[in-house]
mmCIF file of C-alpha atoms and ligand atoms in Angstrom:
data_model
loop_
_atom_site.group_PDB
_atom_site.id
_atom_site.type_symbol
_atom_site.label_atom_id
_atom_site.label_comp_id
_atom_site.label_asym_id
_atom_site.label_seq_id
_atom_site.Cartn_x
_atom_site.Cartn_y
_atom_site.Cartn_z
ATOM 1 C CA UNK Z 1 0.000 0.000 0.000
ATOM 2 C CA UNK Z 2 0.927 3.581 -1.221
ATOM 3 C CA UNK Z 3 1.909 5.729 2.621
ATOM 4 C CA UNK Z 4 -0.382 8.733 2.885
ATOM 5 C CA UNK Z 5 0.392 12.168 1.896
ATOM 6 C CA UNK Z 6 1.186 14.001 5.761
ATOM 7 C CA UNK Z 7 0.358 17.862 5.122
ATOM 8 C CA UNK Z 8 4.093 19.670 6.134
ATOM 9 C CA UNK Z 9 3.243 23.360 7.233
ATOM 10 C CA UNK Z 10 5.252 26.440 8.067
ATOM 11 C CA UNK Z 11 4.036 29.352 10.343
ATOM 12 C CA UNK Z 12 5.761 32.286 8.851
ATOM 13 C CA UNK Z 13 5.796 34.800 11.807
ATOM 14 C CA UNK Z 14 9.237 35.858 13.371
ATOM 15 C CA UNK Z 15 11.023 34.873 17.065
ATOM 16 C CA UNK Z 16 9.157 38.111 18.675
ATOM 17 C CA UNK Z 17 6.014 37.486 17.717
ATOM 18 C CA UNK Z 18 5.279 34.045 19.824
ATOM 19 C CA UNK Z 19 3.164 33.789 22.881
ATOM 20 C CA UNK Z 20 5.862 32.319 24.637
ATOM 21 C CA UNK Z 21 7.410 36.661 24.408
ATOM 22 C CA UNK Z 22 4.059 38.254 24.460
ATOM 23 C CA UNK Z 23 4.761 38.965 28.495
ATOM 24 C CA UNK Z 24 8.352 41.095 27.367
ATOM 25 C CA UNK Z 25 7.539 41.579 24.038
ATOM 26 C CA UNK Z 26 4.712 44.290 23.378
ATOM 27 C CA UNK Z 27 3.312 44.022 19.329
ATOM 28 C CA UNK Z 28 3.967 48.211 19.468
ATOM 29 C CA UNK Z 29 7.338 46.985 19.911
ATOM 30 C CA UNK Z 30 7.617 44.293 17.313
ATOM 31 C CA UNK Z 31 9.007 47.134 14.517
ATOM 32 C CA UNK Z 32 12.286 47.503 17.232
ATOM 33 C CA UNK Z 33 13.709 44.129 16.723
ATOM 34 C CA UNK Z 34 15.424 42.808 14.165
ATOM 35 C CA UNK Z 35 13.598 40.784 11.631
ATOM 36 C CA UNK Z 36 14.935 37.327 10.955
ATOM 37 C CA UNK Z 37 11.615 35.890 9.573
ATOM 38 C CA UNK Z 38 12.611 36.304 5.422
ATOM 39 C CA UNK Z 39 16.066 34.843 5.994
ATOM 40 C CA UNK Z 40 14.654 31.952 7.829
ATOM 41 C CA UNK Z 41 11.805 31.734 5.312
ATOM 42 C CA UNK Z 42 14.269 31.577 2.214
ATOM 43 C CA UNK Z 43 16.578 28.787 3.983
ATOM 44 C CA UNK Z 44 13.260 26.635 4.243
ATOM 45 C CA UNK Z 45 11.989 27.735 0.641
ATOM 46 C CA UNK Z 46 15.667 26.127 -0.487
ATOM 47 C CA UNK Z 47 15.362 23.184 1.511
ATOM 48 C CA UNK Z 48 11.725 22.656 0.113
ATOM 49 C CA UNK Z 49 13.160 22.947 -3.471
ATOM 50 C CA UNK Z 50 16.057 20.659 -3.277
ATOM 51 C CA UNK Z 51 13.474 17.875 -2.145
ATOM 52 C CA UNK Z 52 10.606 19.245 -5.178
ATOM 53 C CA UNK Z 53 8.295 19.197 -2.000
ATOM 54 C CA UNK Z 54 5.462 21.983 -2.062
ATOM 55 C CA UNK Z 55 4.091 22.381 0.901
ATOM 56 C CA UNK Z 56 1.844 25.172 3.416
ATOM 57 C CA UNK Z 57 2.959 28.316 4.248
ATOM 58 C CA UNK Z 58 0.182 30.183 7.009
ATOM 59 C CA UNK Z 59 1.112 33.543 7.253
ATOM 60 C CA UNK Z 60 0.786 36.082 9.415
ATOM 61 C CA UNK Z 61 -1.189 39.269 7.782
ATOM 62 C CA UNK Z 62 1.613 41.796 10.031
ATOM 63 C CA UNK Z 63 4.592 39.840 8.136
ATOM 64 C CA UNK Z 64 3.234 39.530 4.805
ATOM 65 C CA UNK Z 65 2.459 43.618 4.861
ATOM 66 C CA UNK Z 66 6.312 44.215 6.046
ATOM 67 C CA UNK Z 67 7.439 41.130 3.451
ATOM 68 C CA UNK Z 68 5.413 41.210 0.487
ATOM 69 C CA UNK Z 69 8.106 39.486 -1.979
ATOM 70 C CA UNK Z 70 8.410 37.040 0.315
ATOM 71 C CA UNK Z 71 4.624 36.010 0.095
ATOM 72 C CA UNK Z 72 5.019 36.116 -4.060
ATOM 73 C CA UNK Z 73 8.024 33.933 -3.616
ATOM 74 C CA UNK Z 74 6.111 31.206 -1.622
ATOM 75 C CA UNK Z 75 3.160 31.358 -4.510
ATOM 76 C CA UNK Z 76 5.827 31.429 -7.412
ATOM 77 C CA UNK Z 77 7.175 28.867 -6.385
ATOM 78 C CA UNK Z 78 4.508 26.506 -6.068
ATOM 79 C CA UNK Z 79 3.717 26.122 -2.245
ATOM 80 C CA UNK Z 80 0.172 26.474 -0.942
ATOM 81 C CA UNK Z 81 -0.580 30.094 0.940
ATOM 82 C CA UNK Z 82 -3.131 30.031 4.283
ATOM 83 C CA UNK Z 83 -3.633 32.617 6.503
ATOM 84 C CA UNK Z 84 -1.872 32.918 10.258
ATOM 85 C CA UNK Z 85 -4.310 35.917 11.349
ATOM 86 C CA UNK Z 86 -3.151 39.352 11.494
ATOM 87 C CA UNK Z 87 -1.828 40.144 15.146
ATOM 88 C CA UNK Z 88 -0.852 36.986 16.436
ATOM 89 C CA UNK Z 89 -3.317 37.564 19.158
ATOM 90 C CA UNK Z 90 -4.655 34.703 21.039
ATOM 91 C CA UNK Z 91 -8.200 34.134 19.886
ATOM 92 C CA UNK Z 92 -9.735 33.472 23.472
ATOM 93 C CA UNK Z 93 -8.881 37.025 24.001
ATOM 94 C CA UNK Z 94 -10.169 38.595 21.240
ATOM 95 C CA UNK Z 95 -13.212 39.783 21.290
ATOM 96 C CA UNK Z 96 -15.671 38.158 18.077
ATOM 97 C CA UNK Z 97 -15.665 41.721 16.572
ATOM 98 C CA UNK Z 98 -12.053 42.723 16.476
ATOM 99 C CA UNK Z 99 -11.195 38.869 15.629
ATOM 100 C CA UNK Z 100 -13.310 39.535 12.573
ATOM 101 C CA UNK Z 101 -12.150 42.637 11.192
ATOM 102 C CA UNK Z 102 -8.528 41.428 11.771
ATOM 103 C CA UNK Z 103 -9.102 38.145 10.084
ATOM 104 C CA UNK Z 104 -10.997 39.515 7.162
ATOM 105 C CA UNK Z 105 -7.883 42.085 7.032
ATOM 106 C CA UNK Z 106 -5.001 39.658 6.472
ATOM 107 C CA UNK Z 107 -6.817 37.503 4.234
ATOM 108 C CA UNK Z 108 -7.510 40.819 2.046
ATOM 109 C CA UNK Z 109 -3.812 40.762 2.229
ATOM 110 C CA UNK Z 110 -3.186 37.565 1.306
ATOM 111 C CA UNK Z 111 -5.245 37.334 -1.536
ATOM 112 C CA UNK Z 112 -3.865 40.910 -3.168
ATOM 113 C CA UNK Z 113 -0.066 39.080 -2.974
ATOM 114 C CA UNK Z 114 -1.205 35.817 -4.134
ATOM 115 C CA UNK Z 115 -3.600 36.919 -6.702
ATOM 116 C CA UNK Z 116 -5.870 34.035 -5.682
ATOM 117 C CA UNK Z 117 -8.498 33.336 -2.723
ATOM 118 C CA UNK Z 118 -7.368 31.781 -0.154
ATOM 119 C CA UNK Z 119 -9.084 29.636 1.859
ATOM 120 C CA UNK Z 120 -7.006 27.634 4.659
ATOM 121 C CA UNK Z 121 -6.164 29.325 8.334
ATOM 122 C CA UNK Z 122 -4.469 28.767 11.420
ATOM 123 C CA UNK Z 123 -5.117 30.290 14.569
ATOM 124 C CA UNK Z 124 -1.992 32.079 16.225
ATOM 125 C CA UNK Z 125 -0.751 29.389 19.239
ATOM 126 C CA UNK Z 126 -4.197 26.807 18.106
ATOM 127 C CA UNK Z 127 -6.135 29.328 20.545
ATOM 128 C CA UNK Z 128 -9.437 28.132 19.361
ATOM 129 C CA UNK Z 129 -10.952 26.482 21.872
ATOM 130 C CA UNK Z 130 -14.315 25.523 23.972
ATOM 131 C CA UNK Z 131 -14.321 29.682 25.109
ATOM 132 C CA UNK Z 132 -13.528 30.603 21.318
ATOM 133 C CA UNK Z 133 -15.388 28.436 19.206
ATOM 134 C CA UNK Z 134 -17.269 31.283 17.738
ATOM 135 C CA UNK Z 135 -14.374 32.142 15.692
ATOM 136 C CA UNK Z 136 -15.255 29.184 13.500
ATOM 137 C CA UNK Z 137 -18.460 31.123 12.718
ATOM 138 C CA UNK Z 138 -16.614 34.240 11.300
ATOM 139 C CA UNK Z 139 -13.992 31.897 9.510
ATOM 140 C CA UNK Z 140 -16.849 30.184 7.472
ATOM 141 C CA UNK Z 141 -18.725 33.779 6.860
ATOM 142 C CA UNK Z 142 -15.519 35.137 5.465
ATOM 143 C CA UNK Z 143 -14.801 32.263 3.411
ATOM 144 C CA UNK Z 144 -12.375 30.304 4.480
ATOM 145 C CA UNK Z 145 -13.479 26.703 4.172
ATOM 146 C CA UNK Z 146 -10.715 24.581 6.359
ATOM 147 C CA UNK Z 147 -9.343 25.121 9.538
ATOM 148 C CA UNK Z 148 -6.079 23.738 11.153
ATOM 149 C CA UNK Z 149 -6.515 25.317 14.761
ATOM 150 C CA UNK Z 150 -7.780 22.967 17.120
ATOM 151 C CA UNK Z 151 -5.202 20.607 19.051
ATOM 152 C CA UNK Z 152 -7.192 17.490 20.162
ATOM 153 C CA UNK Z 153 -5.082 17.648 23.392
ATOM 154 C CA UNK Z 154 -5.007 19.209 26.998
ATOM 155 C CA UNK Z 155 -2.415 21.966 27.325
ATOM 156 C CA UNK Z 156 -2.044 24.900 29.259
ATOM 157 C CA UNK Z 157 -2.698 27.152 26.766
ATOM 158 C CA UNK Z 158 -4.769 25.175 23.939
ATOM 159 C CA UNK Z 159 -6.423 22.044 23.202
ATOM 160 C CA UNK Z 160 -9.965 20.523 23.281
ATOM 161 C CA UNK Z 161 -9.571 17.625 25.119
ATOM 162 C CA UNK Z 162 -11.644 14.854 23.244
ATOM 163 C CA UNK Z 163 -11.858 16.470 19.562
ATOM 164 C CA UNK Z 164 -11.272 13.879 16.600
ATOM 165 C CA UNK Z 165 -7.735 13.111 16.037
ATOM 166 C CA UNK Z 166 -8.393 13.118 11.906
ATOM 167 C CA UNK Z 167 -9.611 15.193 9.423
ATOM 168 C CA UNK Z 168 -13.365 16.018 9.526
ATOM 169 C CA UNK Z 169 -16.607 17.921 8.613
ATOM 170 C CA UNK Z 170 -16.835 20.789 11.534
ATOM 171 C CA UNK Z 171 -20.115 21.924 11.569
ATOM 172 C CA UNK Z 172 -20.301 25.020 13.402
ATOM 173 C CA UNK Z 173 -22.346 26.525 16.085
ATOM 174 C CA UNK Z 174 -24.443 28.713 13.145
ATOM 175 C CA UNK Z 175 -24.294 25.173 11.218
ATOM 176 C CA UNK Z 176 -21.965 26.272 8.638
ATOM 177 C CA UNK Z 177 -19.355 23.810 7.641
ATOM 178 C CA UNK Z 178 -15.825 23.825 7.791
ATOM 179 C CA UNK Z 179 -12.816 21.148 7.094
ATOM 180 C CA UNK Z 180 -10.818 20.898 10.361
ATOM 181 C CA UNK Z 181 -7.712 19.253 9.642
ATOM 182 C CA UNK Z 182 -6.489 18.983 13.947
ATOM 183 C CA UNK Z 183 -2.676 19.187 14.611
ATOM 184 C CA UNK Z 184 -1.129 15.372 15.233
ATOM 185 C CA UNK Z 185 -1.296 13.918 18.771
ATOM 186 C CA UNK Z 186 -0.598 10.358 19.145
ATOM 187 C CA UNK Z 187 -2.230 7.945 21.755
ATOM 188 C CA UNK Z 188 0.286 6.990 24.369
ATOM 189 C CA UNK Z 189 -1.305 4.734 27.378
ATOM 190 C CA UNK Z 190 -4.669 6.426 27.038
ATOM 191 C CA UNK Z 191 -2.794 10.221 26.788
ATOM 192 C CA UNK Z 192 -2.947 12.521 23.708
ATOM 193 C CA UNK Z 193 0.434 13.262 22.850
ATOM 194 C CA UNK Z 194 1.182 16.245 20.765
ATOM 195 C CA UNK Z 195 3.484 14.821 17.638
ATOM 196 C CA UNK Z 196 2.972 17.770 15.862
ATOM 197 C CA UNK Z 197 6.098 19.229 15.523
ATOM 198 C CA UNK Z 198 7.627 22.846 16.745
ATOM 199 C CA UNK Z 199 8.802 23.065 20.055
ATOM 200 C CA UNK Z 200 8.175 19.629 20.889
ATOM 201 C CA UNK Z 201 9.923 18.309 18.021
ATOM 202 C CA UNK Z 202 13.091 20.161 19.098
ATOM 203 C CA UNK Z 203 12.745 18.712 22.912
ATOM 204 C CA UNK Z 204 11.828 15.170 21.788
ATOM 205 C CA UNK Z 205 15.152 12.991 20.450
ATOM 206 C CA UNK Z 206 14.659 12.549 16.724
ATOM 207 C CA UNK Z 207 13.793 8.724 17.267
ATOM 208 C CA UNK Z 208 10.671 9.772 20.038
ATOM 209 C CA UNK Z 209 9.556 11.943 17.450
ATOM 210 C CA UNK Z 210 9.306 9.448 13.926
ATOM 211 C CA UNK Z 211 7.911 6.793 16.589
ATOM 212 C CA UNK Z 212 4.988 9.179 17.862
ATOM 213 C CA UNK Z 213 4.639 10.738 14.428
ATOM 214 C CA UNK Z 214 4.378 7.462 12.954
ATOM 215 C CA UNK Z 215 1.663 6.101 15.765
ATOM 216 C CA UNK Z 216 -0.293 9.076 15.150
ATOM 217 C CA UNK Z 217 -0.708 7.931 11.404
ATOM 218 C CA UNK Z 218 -1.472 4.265 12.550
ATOM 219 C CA UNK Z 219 1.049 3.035 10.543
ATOM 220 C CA UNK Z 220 1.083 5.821 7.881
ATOM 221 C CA UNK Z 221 -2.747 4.727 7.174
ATOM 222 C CA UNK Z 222 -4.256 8.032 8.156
ATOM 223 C CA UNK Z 223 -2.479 11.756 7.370
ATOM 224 C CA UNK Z 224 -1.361 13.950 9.880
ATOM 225 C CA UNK Z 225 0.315 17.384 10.046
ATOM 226 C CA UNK Z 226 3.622 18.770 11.131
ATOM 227 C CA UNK Z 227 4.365 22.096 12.165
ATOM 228 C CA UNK Z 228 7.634 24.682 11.736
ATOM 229 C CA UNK Z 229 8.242 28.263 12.607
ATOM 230 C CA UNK Z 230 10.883 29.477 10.902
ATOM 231 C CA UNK Z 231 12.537 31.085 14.008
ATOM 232 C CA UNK Z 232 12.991 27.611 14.869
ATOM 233 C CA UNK Z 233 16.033 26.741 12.884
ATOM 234 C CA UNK Z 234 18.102 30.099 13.511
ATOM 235 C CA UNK Z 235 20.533 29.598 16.270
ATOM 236 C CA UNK Z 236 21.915 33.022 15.542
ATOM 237 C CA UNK Z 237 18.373 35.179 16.745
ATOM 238 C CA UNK Z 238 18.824 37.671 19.296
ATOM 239 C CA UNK Z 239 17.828 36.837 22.395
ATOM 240 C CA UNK Z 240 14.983 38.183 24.254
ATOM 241 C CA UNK Z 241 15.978 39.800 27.945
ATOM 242 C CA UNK Z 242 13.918 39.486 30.854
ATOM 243 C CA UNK Z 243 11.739 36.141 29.841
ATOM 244 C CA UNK Z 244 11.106 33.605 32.161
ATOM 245 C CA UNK Z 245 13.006 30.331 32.432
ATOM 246 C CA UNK Z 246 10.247 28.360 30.977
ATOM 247 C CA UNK Z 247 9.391 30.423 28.004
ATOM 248 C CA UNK Z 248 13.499 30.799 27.175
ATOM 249 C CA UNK Z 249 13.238 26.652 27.767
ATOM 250 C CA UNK Z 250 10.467 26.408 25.120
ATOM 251 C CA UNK Z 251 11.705 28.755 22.647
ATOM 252 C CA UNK Z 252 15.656 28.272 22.748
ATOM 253 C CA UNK Z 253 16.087 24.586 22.995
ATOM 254 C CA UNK Z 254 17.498 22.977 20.484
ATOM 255 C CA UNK Z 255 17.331 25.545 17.528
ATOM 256 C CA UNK Z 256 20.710 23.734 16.028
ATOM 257 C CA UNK Z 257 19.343 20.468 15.656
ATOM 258 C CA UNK Z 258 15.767 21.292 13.856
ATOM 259 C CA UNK Z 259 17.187 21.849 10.880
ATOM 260 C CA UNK Z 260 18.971 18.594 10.169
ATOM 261 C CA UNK Z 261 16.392 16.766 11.745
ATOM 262 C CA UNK Z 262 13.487 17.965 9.769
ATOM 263 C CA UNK Z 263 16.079 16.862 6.769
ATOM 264 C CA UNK Z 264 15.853 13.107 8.370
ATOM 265 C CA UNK Z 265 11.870 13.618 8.557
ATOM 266 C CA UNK Z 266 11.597 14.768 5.277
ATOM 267 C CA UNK Z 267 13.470 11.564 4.285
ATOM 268 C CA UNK Z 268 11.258 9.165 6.149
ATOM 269 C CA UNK Z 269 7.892 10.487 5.903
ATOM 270 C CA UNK Z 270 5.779 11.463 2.803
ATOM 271 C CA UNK Z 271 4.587 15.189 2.691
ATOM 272 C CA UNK Z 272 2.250 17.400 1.010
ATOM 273 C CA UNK Z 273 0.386 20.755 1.108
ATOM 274 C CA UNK Z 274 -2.491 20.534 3.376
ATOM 275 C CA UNK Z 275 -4.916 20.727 0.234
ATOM 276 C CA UNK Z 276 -3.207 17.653 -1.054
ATOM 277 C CA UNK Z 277 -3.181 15.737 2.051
ATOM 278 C CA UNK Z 278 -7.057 16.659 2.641
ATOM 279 C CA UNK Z 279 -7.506 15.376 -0.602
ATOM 280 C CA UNK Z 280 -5.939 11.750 -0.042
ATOM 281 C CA UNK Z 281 -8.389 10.743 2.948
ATOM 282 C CA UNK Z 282 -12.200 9.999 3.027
ATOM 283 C CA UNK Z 283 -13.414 12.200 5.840
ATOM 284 C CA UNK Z 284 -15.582 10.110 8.291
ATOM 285 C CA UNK Z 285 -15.981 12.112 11.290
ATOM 286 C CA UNK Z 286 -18.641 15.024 11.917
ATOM 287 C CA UNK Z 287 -18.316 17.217 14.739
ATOM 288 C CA UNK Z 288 -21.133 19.000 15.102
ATOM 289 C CA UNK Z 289 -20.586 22.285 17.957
ATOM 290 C CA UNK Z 290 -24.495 22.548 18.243
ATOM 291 C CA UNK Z 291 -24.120 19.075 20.162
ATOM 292 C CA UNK Z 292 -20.767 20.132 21.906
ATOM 293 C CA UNK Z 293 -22.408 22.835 23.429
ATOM 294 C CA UNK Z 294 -24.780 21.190 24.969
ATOM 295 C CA UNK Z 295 -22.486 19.048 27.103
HETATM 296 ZN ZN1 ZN P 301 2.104 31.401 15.251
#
């Protein structure tokens, strides 16, 4: 048998913008630091083409406005453009009103680079969850028609606990529908563990990684996604003063090895743009949120 198509995905935002900062790092600040993100961007765009792989680029509206070549080189070259949001705000603490006007923003954005609709998004840190699930509403009203946002794990800052752990129909609180394509977690005695990629793919050893990524698929039977910021494979970033231990732990380790590794993933594992890896699986599940909310 053929192994699925796994949907490989980049988050182009730079090393200031992540939650992990947003305590030290005010976004009326952002302009101050150095930006890293097209740099970073390129090496992956050249590590992409040596291995003909097109794959997902979400990015955020405030980068694309500051990097607009860099958006046309992602379409000219073949790779499939979704939208990070605007702000990099999480979504929990938005309210519905500036989350739409925001959204509808960078996807304007988008679309004038790219010269095409698009249609895919990702939420900034996967912050939709049980108190934001009306966000799925204004996705589907301003036409986006798949998600990749919700983490079917528990975690401090994301996750609902419980969600499907494969593609399916998302039919939202206002009944419209939406594709949710969830970020990987892999069953480990009974636990959701997030195989996803990112931060845990740099603190995992390569081998923990392939072996949850690879029980996640069910023996490369069922797609899943994996994740990248491009921050994550520049050693050389400045560092940010005055964060805690924990978020300088989450964001620092291992920034040397994520390149080279994602080589050895990209050598065992069979990737795609999220459209294409959509595309290989019959979607069985339904979640419908009218039910949800009623538990
Ligand atoms: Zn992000």
């Amino acid at each position: 048998m053929q192994p699925v198509t796994h949907a490989m995905t980049v988050d182009v935002e730079d090393y200031f913008h992540v939650a992990a900062f947003a305590k030290v790092i005010k976004p009326s600040d952002w302009h101050q630091w150095p930006s890293r993100v097209e740099a970073n961007t390129d090496k992956l765009l050249q590590l992409f083409a040596d291995h003909n792989l097109k794959i997902t680029f979400f990015v955020l509206g405030w980068v694309a406005e500051r990097h607009p070549q860099l958006v046309k080189r992602i379409c000219a070259q073949g790779h499939e453009l979704a939208s990070h949001g605007y702000s990099h705000q999480l979504v929990y603490q938005q309210t519905p009103e500036v989350f739409r006007s925001e959204t509808a923003k960078s996807k304007q954005i988008l679309e004038d680079l790219a010269q095409q609709p698009v249609t895919g998004y990702r939420a900034a840190s996967y912050s939709i969850t049980r108190k934001s699930l009306w966000a799925l509403d204004v996705l589907a009203e301003l036409g986006f028609t798949w998600d990749s946002s919700i983490f079917p794990t528990r975690h401090d800052n994301y996750g609902i606990p419980g969600s499907p752990e494969e593609p399916y129909t998302l039919i939202t609180s206002s009944g419209a529908r939406l594709t949710e394509f969830p970020l990987t977690t892999a069953k480990v005695l009974g636990q959701s563990i997030p195989a996803a990629g990112g931060g845990y793919f740099r603190q995992y050893p390569y081998a923990l990684s392939r072996w949850l990524f690879k029980r996640a698929s069910q023996n490369q039977t069922r797609p899943q996604i994996f994740y990248l910021h491009p921050w994550e494979i520049d050693p050389g970033q400045p560092r940010v003063p005055n964060a805690s231990w924990f978020s300088n732990f989450r964001h620092y380790t291992n920034l040397k090895r994520c390149l080279p590794r994602l080589e050895q993933l990209l050598a065992d594992f069979q990737f795609g743009t999220m459209s294409a890896s959509l595309g290989s699986v019959n979607i069985r599940k339904t979640l419908d949120l009218r039910e949800l909310d009623k538990h």
